Amino acid sequence: MSKESFSQFIRNRTRGVLFGRTRLGDFLNAMYGFRILLKYSFSQNNLRSKSNYRAFLTKQYHILEKGLSLPNPRQNFGKEKIEILLNITKEYIEKYESDKLSQLIKNCLLEYKNSNSNLSNVYPSLATSIDEFTLNHEFENIGGTKIINKAKIQNAIGINFLEFVQTRTSVRNFSPMQINYDDIKAAVDIARHAPSVCNRQAWNLHYYEDEITMKKLLFLQAGNSGFTNSIKGLFVVTSDTKQFTRLEGNQVFTDGGLFSMNLILALHSRGLGSCCLNTCVPYTTEKRIKKIANITESERLIMMIGVGYLKEEFKTAYSEKKPISEILHRH
Ligand SMILES: Cc1cc2nc3c(=O)[nH]c(=O)nc-3n(C[C@H](O)[C@H](O)[C@H](O)COP(=O)(O)O)c2cc1C
């Protein structure tokens, strides 16, 4: 929690408004995002943090798991990429020790080796490297590929997905009931199944219930007037730039947005209402939010989400949706 005085707080906020309204402000806002991307993103030759390593390795081993899941995997595919994966995983283990990620990679390599029976003849050195690296490793059925059963999916859809999605609406009038943290955890357990680029899952979810912090954050967010006091819990969704390359600047927000949507539906499934709250703020305000919310510099703000249980009956904006014809363009 920040120790600044109220007047300092107001001054900072006013400065934030000015930065959002001038050309110089526009430029500085763009530069803020650009600077964070340059400072924290990774490339194969520039792995500066454990997050960088983990993201790179996830991206690299995903090539393998994806290749193995194709209808007709090319025999002995991806030699160079697998060599890089092997080398950098070894480097990772040396620096940070073996963990679940390195175990997953080993499983993946073993599945690759098992499904390419002539690897030892075609690429003997690669086969030996995989053998040496996975020596004594017990293959577990996590990592690599898995079998999906169509009937299981159809059963899951049986709960009338259309109605479920249609009954979600932005809630700005919550029940005064305190939130049971188990419901929050259960929702996050669902939300974490969201797709992400190369399965990097770069999102973080910061959750606040204490009134003073929530009020400070909501004051800086400024799209919640009229229902600030109704909000019982507040999420700040972020994506960590450390897990993206320089070319993936937009992906920070795409993945964060997908995760947020999954979370919103997950909350809905637990009887919790939610309202997305934009974080389209000048960079000065983003910095203030990060400081108050205890969020690291490399994380970018995706959105805040106000939550609370549903009242028995409440009014919501109608929010008419565009018809299919305005959305779907058949080419
Ligand atoms: C990223 C994002 C930011 C939003 N920010 C705000 C906000 O600051 N304040 C607010 O009252 N609603 C906010 N909303 C909610 C939208 O107004 C709402 O989703 C839209 O009107 C459609 O209504 P529905 O959610 O009930 O379908 C936001 C929604 C999104 C997706």
mmCIF file of C-alpha atoms and ligand atoms in Angstrom:
data_model
loop_
_atom_site.group_PDB
_atom_site.id
_atom_site.type_symbol
_atom_site.label_atom_id
_atom_site.label_comp_id
_atom_site.label_asym_id
_atom_site.label_seq_id
_atom_site.Cartn_x
_atom_site.Cartn_y
_atom_site.Cartn_z
ATOM 1 C CA MET A 1 0.000 0.000 0.000
ATOM 2 C CA SER A 2 1.358 3.430 -0.929
ATOM 3 C CA LYS A 3 2.235 5.869 1.872
ATOM 4 C CA GLU A 4 1.525 8.985 -0.211
ATOM 5 C CA SER A 5 -0.668 11.743 1.139
ATOM 6 C CA PHE A 6 -4.127 12.371 -0.260
ATOM 7 C CA SER A 7 -2.997 15.640 -1.928
ATOM 8 C CA GLN A 8 -0.102 13.829 -3.635
ATOM 9 C CA PHE A 9 -2.545 11.195 -4.766
ATOM 10 C CA ILE A 10 -4.836 13.842 -6.329
ATOM 11 C CA ARG A 11 -1.851 15.611 -7.960
ATOM 12 C CA ASN A 12 -0.702 12.365 -9.545
ATOM 13 C CA ARG A 13 -4.160 11.643 -10.814
ATOM 14 C CA THR A 14 -4.527 15.121 -12.323
ATOM 15 C CA ARG A 15 -1.179 14.684 -14.052
ATOM 16 C CA GLY A 16 -2.543 11.398 -15.430
ATOM 17 C CA VAL A 17 -5.493 13.230 -16.968
ATOM 18 C CA LEU A 18 -3.177 15.757 -18.677
ATOM 19 C CA PHE A 19 -1.045 12.970 -20.106
ATOM 20 C CA GLY A 20 -4.137 11.457 -21.613
ATOM 21 C CA ARG A 21 -5.100 14.652 -23.449
ATOM 22 C CA THR A 22 -2.052 16.016 -25.252
ATOM 23 C CA ARG A 23 -0.003 14.873 -28.249
ATOM 24 C CA LEU A 24 3.017 14.671 -26.002
ATOM 25 C CA GLY A 25 0.913 12.553 -23.662
ATOM 26 C CA ASP A 26 -0.051 10.228 -26.543
ATOM 27 C CA PHE A 27 3.598 9.857 -27.473
ATOM 28 C CA LEU A 28 4.727 9.215 -23.916
ATOM 29 C CA ASN A 29 1.942 6.672 -23.382
ATOM 30 C CA ALA A 30 3.046 4.769 -26.482
ATOM 31 C CA MET A 31 6.690 4.992 -25.434
ATOM 32 C CA TYR A 32 5.859 3.586 -22.003
ATOM 33 C CA GLY A 33 4.515 0.375 -23.555
ATOM 34 C CA PHE A 34 7.360 0.247 -26.050
ATOM 35 C CA ARG A 35 10.005 0.692 -23.363
ATOM 36 C CA ILE A 36 8.508 -2.119 -21.264
ATOM 37 C CA LEU A 37 8.431 -4.383 -24.331
ATOM 38 C CA LEU A 38 12.104 -3.652 -25.125
ATOM 39 C CA LYS A 39 13.184 -4.023 -21.535
ATOM 40 C CA TYR A 40 11.421 -7.263 -20.673
ATOM 41 C CA SER A 41 10.617 -9.249 -23.826
ATOM 42 C CA PHE A 42 12.776 -12.203 -24.850
ATOM 43 C CA SER A 43 14.431 -13.682 -27.901
ATOM 44 C CA GLN A 44 16.408 -16.893 -28.231
ATOM 45 C CA ASN A 45 19.658 -14.985 -27.784
ATOM 46 C CA ASN A 46 18.364 -12.721 -25.109
ATOM 47 C CA LEU A 47 17.003 -14.663 -22.140
ATOM 48 C CA ARG A 48 17.395 -12.369 -19.152
ATOM 49 C CA SER A 49 15.110 -13.830 -16.523
ATOM 50 C CA LYS A 50 13.553 -17.102 -15.422
ATOM 51 C CA SER A 51 10.262 -15.918 -16.963
ATOM 52 C CA ASN A 52 12.089 -15.330 -20.269
ATOM 53 C CA TYR A 53 13.518 -18.855 -20.152
ATOM 54 C CA ARG A 54 10.204 -20.470 -19.235
ATOM 55 C CA ALA A 55 8.353 -18.609 -21.986
ATOM 56 C CA PHE A 56 10.995 -19.466 -24.582
ATOM 57 C CA LEU A 57 11.010 -23.151 -23.581
ATOM 58 C CA THR A 58 7.211 -23.319 -23.561
ATOM 59 C CA LYS A 59 7.138 -21.791 -27.044
ATOM 60 C CA GLN A 60 9.819 -24.219 -28.226
ATOM 61 C CA TYR A 61 8.389 -27.432 -26.744
ATOM 62 C CA HIS A 62 4.953 -26.442 -28.004
ATOM 63 C CA ILE A 63 6.339 -26.859 -31.551
ATOM 64 C CA LEU A 64 6.980 -30.461 -30.603
ATOM 65 C CA GLU A 65 3.631 -31.227 -28.923
ATOM 66 C CA LYS A 66 1.770 -29.521 -31.766
ATOM 67 C CA GLY A 67 3.730 -31.439 -34.407
ATOM 68 C CA LEU A 68 3.019 -34.735 -32.646
ATOM 69 C CA SER A 69 -0.719 -34.004 -32.569
ATOM 70 C CA LEU A 70 -1.063 -33.391 -36.338
ATOM 71 C CA PRO A 71 -3.027 -35.908 -38.452
ATOM 72 C CA ASN A 72 0.140 -37.240 -40.111
ATOM 73 C CA PRO A 73 3.200 -36.010 -38.241
ATOM 74 C CA ARG A 74 6.205 -35.710 -40.516
ATOM 75 C CA GLN A 75 8.739 -38.369 -39.556
ATOM 76 C CA ASN A 76 11.668 -37.012 -37.551
ATOM 77 C CA PHE A 77 10.447 -33.430 -37.870
ATOM 78 C CA GLY A 78 12.001 -30.371 -36.245
ATOM 79 C CA LYS A 79 15.605 -31.517 -35.734
ATOM 80 C CA GLU A 80 17.111 -28.028 -35.350
ATOM 81 C CA LYS A 81 14.289 -26.802 -33.134
ATOM 82 C CA ILE A 82 14.618 -29.846 -30.884
ATOM 83 C CA GLU A 83 18.361 -29.317 -30.593
ATOM 84 C CA ILE A 84 17.730 -25.751 -29.471
ATOM 85 C CA LEU A 85 15.089 -27.023 -27.042
ATOM 86 C CA LEU A 86 17.541 -29.535 -25.599
ATOM 87 C CA ASN A 87 20.358 -27.018 -25.219
ATOM 88 C CA ILE A 88 18.284 -24.317 -23.631
ATOM 89 C CA THR A 89 16.461 -26.732 -21.325
ATOM 90 C CA LYS A 90 19.862 -27.931 -20.082
ATOM 91 C CA GLU A 91 20.912 -24.306 -19.553
ATOM 92 C CA TYR A 92 17.621 -23.692 -17.710
ATOM 93 C CA ILE A 93 18.116 -26.699 -15.403
ATOM 94 C CA GLU A 94 21.672 -25.590 -14.647
ATOM 95 C CA LYS A 95 20.508 -22.102 -13.736
ATOM 96 C CA TYR A 96 17.215 -22.823 -12.019
ATOM 97 C CA GLU A 97 17.114 -26.605 -11.345
ATOM 98 C CA SER A 98 14.802 -29.236 -12.753
ATOM 99 C CA ASP A 99 11.064 -28.563 -12.303
ATOM 100 C CA LYS A 100 7.662 -29.404 -13.769
ATOM 101 C CA LEU A 101 8.489 -27.583 -17.009
ATOM 102 C CA SER A 102 11.661 -29.565 -17.598
ATOM 103 C CA GLN A 103 9.749 -32.770 -16.749
ATOM 104 C CA LEU A 104 7.089 -31.869 -19.318
ATOM 105 C CA ILE A 105 9.784 -31.262 -21.904
ATOM 106 C CA LYS A 106 11.321 -34.660 -21.145
ATOM 107 C CA ASN A 107 7.928 -36.350 -21.574
ATOM 108 C CA CYS A 108 7.485 -34.557 -24.851
ATOM 109 C CA LEU A 109 10.942 -35.603 -26.081
ATOM 110 C CA LEU A 110 10.280 -39.220 -25.111
ATOM 111 C CA GLU A 111 6.974 -39.245 -26.979
ATOM 112 C CA TYR A 112 8.754 -37.755 -29.985
ATOM 113 C CA LYS A 113 11.451 -40.407 -29.819
ATOM 114 C CA ASN A 114 8.915 -43.242 -29.406
ATOM 115 C CA SER A 115 6.851 -42.082 -32.345
ATOM 116 C CA ASN A 116 9.877 -41.807 -34.630
ATOM 117 C CA SER A 117 11.239 -45.353 -34.518
ATOM 118 C CA ASN A 118 13.978 -44.713 -37.069
ATOM 119 C CA LEU A 119 15.305 -41.510 -35.461
ATOM 120 C CA SER A 120 18.528 -43.291 -34.422
ATOM 121 C CA ASN A 121 19.279 -44.116 -38.072
ATOM 122 C CA VAL A 122 18.288 -40.758 -39.561
ATOM 123 C CA TYR A 123 19.643 -38.402 -36.879
ATOM 124 C CA PRO A 124 21.849 -40.553 -34.588
ATOM 125 C CA SER A 125 23.283 -37.603 -32.631
ATOM 126 C CA LEU A 126 19.830 -36.191 -31.898
ATOM 127 C CA ALA A 127 18.594 -39.615 -30.757
ATOM 128 C CA THR A 128 21.615 -39.964 -28.453
ATOM 129 C CA SER A 129 21.122 -36.463 -27.052
ATOM 130 C CA ILE A 130 17.463 -37.231 -26.261
ATOM 131 C CA ASP A 131 18.433 -40.571 -24.694
ATOM 132 C CA GLU A 132 21.099 -38.947 -22.529
ATOM 133 C CA PHE A 133 18.843 -36.092 -21.513
ATOM 134 C CA THR A 134 15.915 -38.337 -20.595
ATOM 135 C CA LEU A 135 18.025 -41.060 -18.957
ATOM 136 C CA ASN A 136 16.202 -42.439 -15.893
ATOM 137 C CA HIS A 137 13.221 -40.182 -16.596
ATOM 138 C CA GLU A 138 9.941 -42.042 -16.094
ATOM 139 C CA PHE A 139 7.517 -41.106 -18.871
ATOM 140 C CA GLU A 140 4.296 -39.660 -17.487
ATOM 141 C CA ASN A 141 1.253 -38.948 -19.556
ATOM 142 C CA ILE A 142 1.515 -35.182 -19.198
ATOM 143 C CA GLY A 143 3.178 -33.201 -21.943
ATOM 144 C CA GLY A 144 3.248 -34.474 -25.515
ATOM 145 C CA THR A 145 -0.262 -35.321 -26.712
ATOM 146 C CA LYS A 146 -3.547 -36.533 -25.206
ATOM 147 C CA ILE A 147 -6.631 -38.251 -26.603
ATOM 148 C CA ILE A 148 -9.899 -36.287 -26.629
ATOM 149 C CA ASN A 149 -13.230 -38.065 -26.617
ATOM 150 C CA LYS A 150 -15.966 -36.432 -28.727
ATOM 151 C CA ALA A 151 -18.819 -37.831 -26.586
ATOM 152 C CA LYS A 152 -17.284 -36.209 -23.503
ATOM 153 C CA ILE A 153 -17.318 -32.824 -25.234
ATOM 154 C CA GLN A 154 -20.892 -33.307 -26.381
ATOM 155 C CA ASN A 155 -22.005 -34.133 -22.847
ATOM 156 C CA ALA A 156 -20.371 -30.958 -21.581
ATOM 157 C CA ILE A 157 -22.153 -28.843 -24.213
ATOM 158 C CA GLY A 158 -25.447 -30.395 -23.073
ATOM 159 C CA ILE A 159 -25.789 -27.739 -20.347
ATOM 160 C CA ASN A 160 -27.180 -25.219 -22.870
ATOM 161 C CA PHE A 161 -24.191 -23.058 -23.520
ATOM 162 C CA LEU A 162 -26.208 -20.467 -25.455
ATOM 163 C CA GLU A 163 -28.427 -19.702 -22.472
ATOM 164 C CA PHE A 164 -25.441 -19.667 -20.158
ATOM 165 C CA VAL A 165 -23.620 -17.095 -22.315
ATOM 166 C CA GLN A 166 -26.772 -15.039 -22.910
ATOM 167 C CA THR A 167 -27.518 -14.726 -19.206
ATOM 168 C CA ARG A 168 -24.139 -13.152 -18.523
ATOM 169 C CA THR A 169 -24.386 -9.422 -18.354
ATOM 170 C CA SER A 170 -22.248 -6.679 -16.865
ATOM 171 C CA VAL A 171 -23.376 -6.250 -13.272
ATOM 172 C CA ARG A 172 -23.162 -2.838 -11.604
ATOM 173 C CA ASN A 173 -25.365 -3.577 -8.620
ATOM 174 C CA PHE A 174 -24.064 -6.425 -6.485
ATOM 175 C CA SER A 175 -25.409 -8.180 -3.401
ATOM 176 C CA PRO A 176 -23.809 -6.883 -0.172
ATOM 177 C CA MET A 177 -22.734 -10.464 0.680
ATOM 178 C CA GLN A 178 -19.005 -10.942 1.265
ATOM 179 C CA ILE A 179 -17.358 -13.113 -1.355
ATOM 180 C CA ASN A 180 -16.314 -16.618 -0.388
ATOM 181 C CA TYR A 181 -12.708 -16.934 -1.560
ATOM 182 C CA ASP A 182 -13.378 -20.575 -2.480
ATOM 183 C CA ASP A 183 -15.696 -19.312 -5.239
ATOM 184 C CA ILE A 184 -12.925 -17.064 -6.525
ATOM 185 C CA LYS A 185 -10.465 -19.959 -6.555
ATOM 186 C CA ALA A 186 -13.003 -22.233 -8.261
ATOM 187 C CA ALA A 187 -13.548 -19.612 -10.979
ATOM 188 C CA VAL A 188 -9.824 -19.199 -11.533
ATOM 189 C CA ASP A 189 -9.505 -22.969 -11.762
ATOM 190 C CA ILE A 190 -11.878 -22.799 -14.738
ATOM 191 C CA ALA A 191 -10.417 -19.628 -16.249
ATOM 192 C CA ARG A 192 -6.880 -21.009 -16.391
ATOM 193 C CA HIS A 193 -7.936 -23.290 -19.261
ATOM 194 C CA ALA A 194 -7.983 -20.321 -21.653
ATOM 195 C CA PRO A 195 -5.956 -20.591 -24.860
ATOM 196 C CA SER A 196 -2.778 -18.526 -25.222
ATOM 197 C CA VAL A 197 -0.009 -18.081 -27.756
ATOM 198 C CA CYS A 198 2.116 -21.262 -27.659
ATOM 199 C CA ASN A 199 0.400 -22.018 -24.344
ATOM 200 C CA ARG A 200 2.479 -19.406 -22.553
ATOM 201 C CA GLN A 201 -0.250 -18.391 -20.088
ATOM 202 C CA ALA A 202 1.441 -15.096 -19.365
ATOM 203 C CA TRP A 203 -1.475 -13.777 -17.322
ATOM 204 C CA ASN A 204 -1.509 -12.827 -13.663
ATOM 205 C CA LEU A 205 -4.593 -12.207 -11.639
ATOM 206 C CA HIS A 206 -4.352 -9.778 -8.727
ATOM 207 C CA TYR A 207 -7.314 -9.867 -6.380
ATOM 208 C CA TYR A 208 -8.278 -7.298 -3.728
ATOM 209 C CA GLU A 209 -11.004 -7.247 -1.142
ATOM 210 C CA ASP A 210 -9.741 -4.657 1.291
ATOM 211 C CA GLU A 211 -11.806 -1.521 0.958
ATOM 212 C CA ILE A 212 -9.063 1.094 1.021
ATOM 213 C CA THR A 213 -7.024 -0.509 -1.767
ATOM 214 C CA MET A 214 -10.130 -1.177 -3.835
ATOM 215 C CA LYS A 215 -11.261 2.447 -3.464
ATOM 216 C CA LYS A 216 -7.857 3.788 -4.492
ATOM 217 C CA LEU A 217 -7.709 1.539 -7.543
ATOM 218 C CA LEU A 218 -11.290 2.258 -8.534
ATOM 219 C CA PHE A 219 -10.652 5.993 -8.188
ATOM 220 C CA LEU A 220 -7.814 5.733 -10.691
ATOM 221 C CA GLN A 221 -9.877 3.513 -12.985
ATOM 222 C CA ALA A 222 -12.660 6.044 -13.081
ATOM 223 C CA GLY A 223 -15.280 4.046 -15.046
ATOM 224 C CA ASN A 224 -17.087 2.865 -11.952
ATOM 225 C CA SER A 225 -18.823 5.948 -10.648
ATOM 226 C CA GLY A 226 -22.248 5.197 -9.247
ATOM 227 C CA PHE A 227 -21.409 1.611 -8.349
ATOM 228 C CA THR A 228 -17.993 1.847 -6.668
ATOM 229 C CA ASN A 229 -19.429 0.942 -3.258
ATOM 230 C CA SER A 230 -21.357 -2.002 -4.617
ATOM 231 C CA ILE A 231 -18.181 -3.806 -5.807
ATOM 232 C CA LYS A 232 -17.220 -6.500 -3.268
ATOM 233 C CA GLY A 233 -14.019 -7.774 -4.827
ATOM 234 C CA LEU A 234 -11.696 -6.401 -7.486
ATOM 235 C CA PHE A 235 -9.425 -8.170 -9.948
ATOM 236 C CA VAL A 236 -6.640 -6.558 -11.889
ATOM 237 C CA VAL A 237 -5.817 -8.783 -14.850
ATOM 238 C CA THR A 238 -2.292 -8.372 -16.207
ATOM 239 C CA SER A 239 -0.050 -10.045 -18.778
ATOM 240 C CA ASP A 240 3.674 -10.261 -18.212
ATOM 241 C CA THR A 241 5.755 -8.801 -21.050
ATOM 242 C CA LYS A 242 8.645 -11.027 -19.959
ATOM 243 C CA GLN A 243 6.851 -13.918 -21.621
ATOM 244 C CA PHE A 244 6.641 -12.379 -25.097
ATOM 245 C CA THR A 245 9.021 -11.482 -27.890
ATOM 246 C CA ARG A 246 9.264 -8.008 -29.377
ATOM 247 C CA LEU A 247 7.037 -9.063 -32.255
ATOM 248 C CA GLU A 248 4.370 -10.151 -29.817
ATOM 249 C CA GLY A 249 3.566 -6.775 -28.302
ATOM 250 C CA ASN A 250 -0.112 -7.123 -29.247
ATOM 251 C CA GLN A 251 -0.266 -10.673 -27.975
ATOM 252 C CA VAL A 252 0.194 -9.346 -24.437
ATOM 253 C CA PHE A 253 -3.299 -7.905 -24.719
ATOM 254 C CA THR A 254 -4.855 -10.625 -26.889
ATOM 255 C CA ASP A 255 -3.978 -13.389 -24.445
ATOM 256 C CA GLY A 256 -4.911 -11.261 -21.452
ATOM 257 C CA GLY A 257 -8.279 -10.517 -23.057
ATOM 258 C CA LEU A 258 -8.986 -14.177 -23.759
ATOM 259 C CA PHE A 259 -8.129 -15.078 -20.192
ATOM 260 C CA SER A 260 -10.363 -12.291 -18.904
ATOM 261 C CA MET A 261 -13.299 -13.580 -20.943
ATOM 262 C CA ASN A 262 -12.807 -17.076 -19.581
ATOM 263 C CA LEU A 263 -12.691 -15.651 -16.077
ATOM 264 C CA ILE A 264 -15.880 -13.653 -16.591
ATOM 265 C CA LEU A 265 -17.746 -16.774 -17.756
ATOM 266 C CA ALA A 266 -16.201 -18.809 -14.961
ATOM 267 C CA LEU A 267 -17.391 -16.267 -12.382
ATOM 268 C CA HIS A 268 -20.834 -16.425 -14.001
ATOM 269 C CA SER A 269 -20.815 -20.200 -13.570
ATOM 270 C CA ARG A 270 -20.130 -19.756 -9.826
ATOM 271 C CA GLY A 271 -23.054 -17.343 -9.348
ATOM 272 C CA LEU A 272 -20.810 -14.300 -9.251
ATOM 273 C CA GLY A 273 -21.596 -11.220 -11.297
ATOM 274 C CA SER A 274 -18.824 -9.140 -12.812
ATOM 275 C CA CYS A 275 -18.170 -5.883 -14.593
ATOM 276 C CA CYS A 276 -15.099 -5.332 -16.743
ATOM 277 C CA LEU A 277 -13.443 -2.016 -15.972
ATOM 278 C CA ASN A 278 -11.160 -0.590 -18.638
ATOM 279 C CA THR A 279 -7.574 0.310 -17.889
ATOM 280 C CA CYS A 280 -7.276 2.732 -20.816
ATOM 281 C CA VAL A 281 -5.344 5.161 -18.683
ATOM 282 C CA PRO A 282 -2.300 7.377 -19.271
ATOM 283 C CA TYR A 283 0.981 5.713 -18.425
ATOM 284 C CA THR A 284 1.369 7.862 -15.332
ATOM 285 C CA THR A 285 -1.877 6.382 -14.009
ATOM 286 C CA GLU A 286 -0.789 2.874 -15.004
ATOM 287 C CA LYS A 287 2.291 3.415 -12.862
ATOM 288 C CA ARG A 288 0.166 4.625 -9.944
ATOM 289 C CA ILE A 289 -2.126 1.607 -10.264
ATOM 290 C CA LYS A 290 0.835 -0.756 -10.328
ATOM 291 C CA LYS A 291 2.314 0.835 -7.230
ATOM 292 C CA ILE A 292 -0.900 0.683 -5.217
ATOM 293 C CA ALA A 293 -1.771 -2.798 -6.467
ATOM 294 C CA ASN A 294 1.771 -4.120 -5.965
ATOM 295 C CA ILE A 295 2.147 -5.131 -9.603
ATOM 296 C CA THR A 296 5.583 -5.387 -11.224
ATOM 297 C CA GLU A 297 6.692 -3.042 -14.018
ATOM 298 C CA SER A 298 6.900 -5.777 -16.669
ATOM 299 C CA GLU A 299 3.181 -6.569 -16.330
ATOM 300 C CA ARG A 300 0.751 -4.662 -18.566
ATOM 301 C CA LEU A 301 -2.750 -3.921 -17.368
ATOM 302 C CA ILE A 302 -5.442 -5.769 -19.295
ATOM 303 C CA MET A 303 -8.475 -4.676 -17.302
ATOM 304 C CA MET A 304 -9.934 -4.549 -13.835
ATOM 305 C CA ILE A 305 -12.974 -6.681 -13.066
ATOM 306 C CA GLY A 306 -15.389 -5.774 -10.292
ATOM 307 C CA VAL A 307 -17.138 -8.784 -8.749
ATOM 308 C CA GLY A 308 -19.877 -9.635 -6.279
ATOM 309 C CA TYR A 309 -22.734 -12.082 -5.820
ATOM 310 C CA LEU A 310 -25.955 -11.498 -7.705
ATOM 311 C CA LYS A 311 -28.962 -9.909 -6.020
ATOM 312 C CA GLU A 312 -32.245 -11.829 -6.368
ATOM 313 C CA GLU A 313 -33.338 -9.224 -8.868
ATOM 314 C CA PHE A 314 -31.489 -6.263 -10.309
ATOM 315 C CA LYS A 315 -31.527 -3.950 -13.287
ATOM 316 C CA THR A 316 -28.835 -3.997 -15.943
ATOM 317 C CA ALA A 317 -28.163 -2.105 -19.171
ATOM 318 C CA TYR A 318 -29.898 -3.820 -22.081
ATOM 319 C CA SER A 319 -26.722 -3.706 -24.197
ATOM 320 C CA GLU A 320 -28.195 -4.921 -27.493
ATOM 321 C CA LYS A 321 -25.812 -7.058 -29.510
ATOM 322 C CA LYS A 322 -25.103 -6.593 -33.211
ATOM 323 C CA PRO A 323 -26.800 -9.107 -35.510
ATOM 324 C CA ILE A 324 -24.764 -11.915 -37.096
ATOM 325 C CA SER A 325 -24.963 -10.159 -40.468
ATOM 326 C CA GLU A 326 -22.912 -7.238 -39.148
ATOM 327 C CA ILE A 327 -20.271 -9.476 -37.642
ATOM 328 C CA LEU A 328 -19.837 -12.447 -39.904
ATOM 329 C CA HIS A 329 -18.498 -11.694 -43.385
ATOM 330 C CA ARG A 330 -18.468 -14.759 -45.542
ATOM 331 C CA HIS A 331 -15.693 -14.470 -48.155
HETATM 332 C C1 LIG B 1 -12.351 -4.193 -21.600
HETATM 333 C C2 LIG B 1 -13.674 -3.682 -21.109
HETATM 334 C C3 LIG B 1 -13.700 -2.539 -20.339
HETATM 335 C C4 LIG B 1 -14.901 -2.081 -19.808
HETATM 336 N N1 LIG B 1 -14.882 -0.984 -18.997
HETATM 337 C C5 LIG B 1 -16.010 -0.619 -18.363
HETATM 338 C C6 LIG B 1 -15.979 0.447 -17.411
HETATM 339 O O1 LIG B 1 -14.948 1.066 -17.178
HETATM 340 N N2 LIG B 1 -17.120 0.737 -16.757
HETATM 341 C C7 LIG B 1 -18.295 0.061 -16.979
HETATM 342 O O2 LIG B 1 -19.291 0.377 -16.339
HETATM 343 N N3 LIG B 1 -18.349 -0.943 -17.887
HETATM 344 C C8 LIG B 1 -17.251 -1.311 -18.564
HETATM 345 N N4 LIG B 1 -17.270 -2.365 -19.453
HETATM 346 C C9 LIG B 1 -18.522 -3.112 -19.651
HETATM 347 C C10 LIG B 1 -19.171 -2.799 -20.997
HETATM 348 O O3 LIG B 1 -19.801 -1.561 -20.931
HETATM 349 C C11 LIG B 1 -20.160 -3.921 -21.313
HETATM 350 O O4 LIG B 1 -19.440 -5.132 -21.467
HETATM 351 C C12 LIG B 1 -20.922 -3.672 -22.613
HETATM 352 O O5 LIG B 1 -21.743 -2.551 -22.498
HETATM 353 C C13 LIG B 1 -21.784 -4.861 -22.989
HETATM 354 O O6 LIG B 1 -22.681 -5.196 -21.967
HETATM 355 P P1 LIG B 1 -22.725 -6.658 -21.343
HETATM 356 O O7 LIG B 1 -21.391 -6.908 -20.704
HETATM 357 O O8 LIG B 1 -23.831 -6.605 -20.317
HETATM 358 O O9 LIG B 1 -22.997 -7.622 -22.441
HETATM 359 C C14 LIG B 1 -16.116 -2.784 -20.075
HETATM 360 C C15 LIG B 1 -16.067 -3.910 -20.895
HETATM 361 C C16 LIG B 1 -14.874 -4.355 -21.402
HETATM 362 C C17 LIG B 1 -14.853 -5.603 -22.255
#
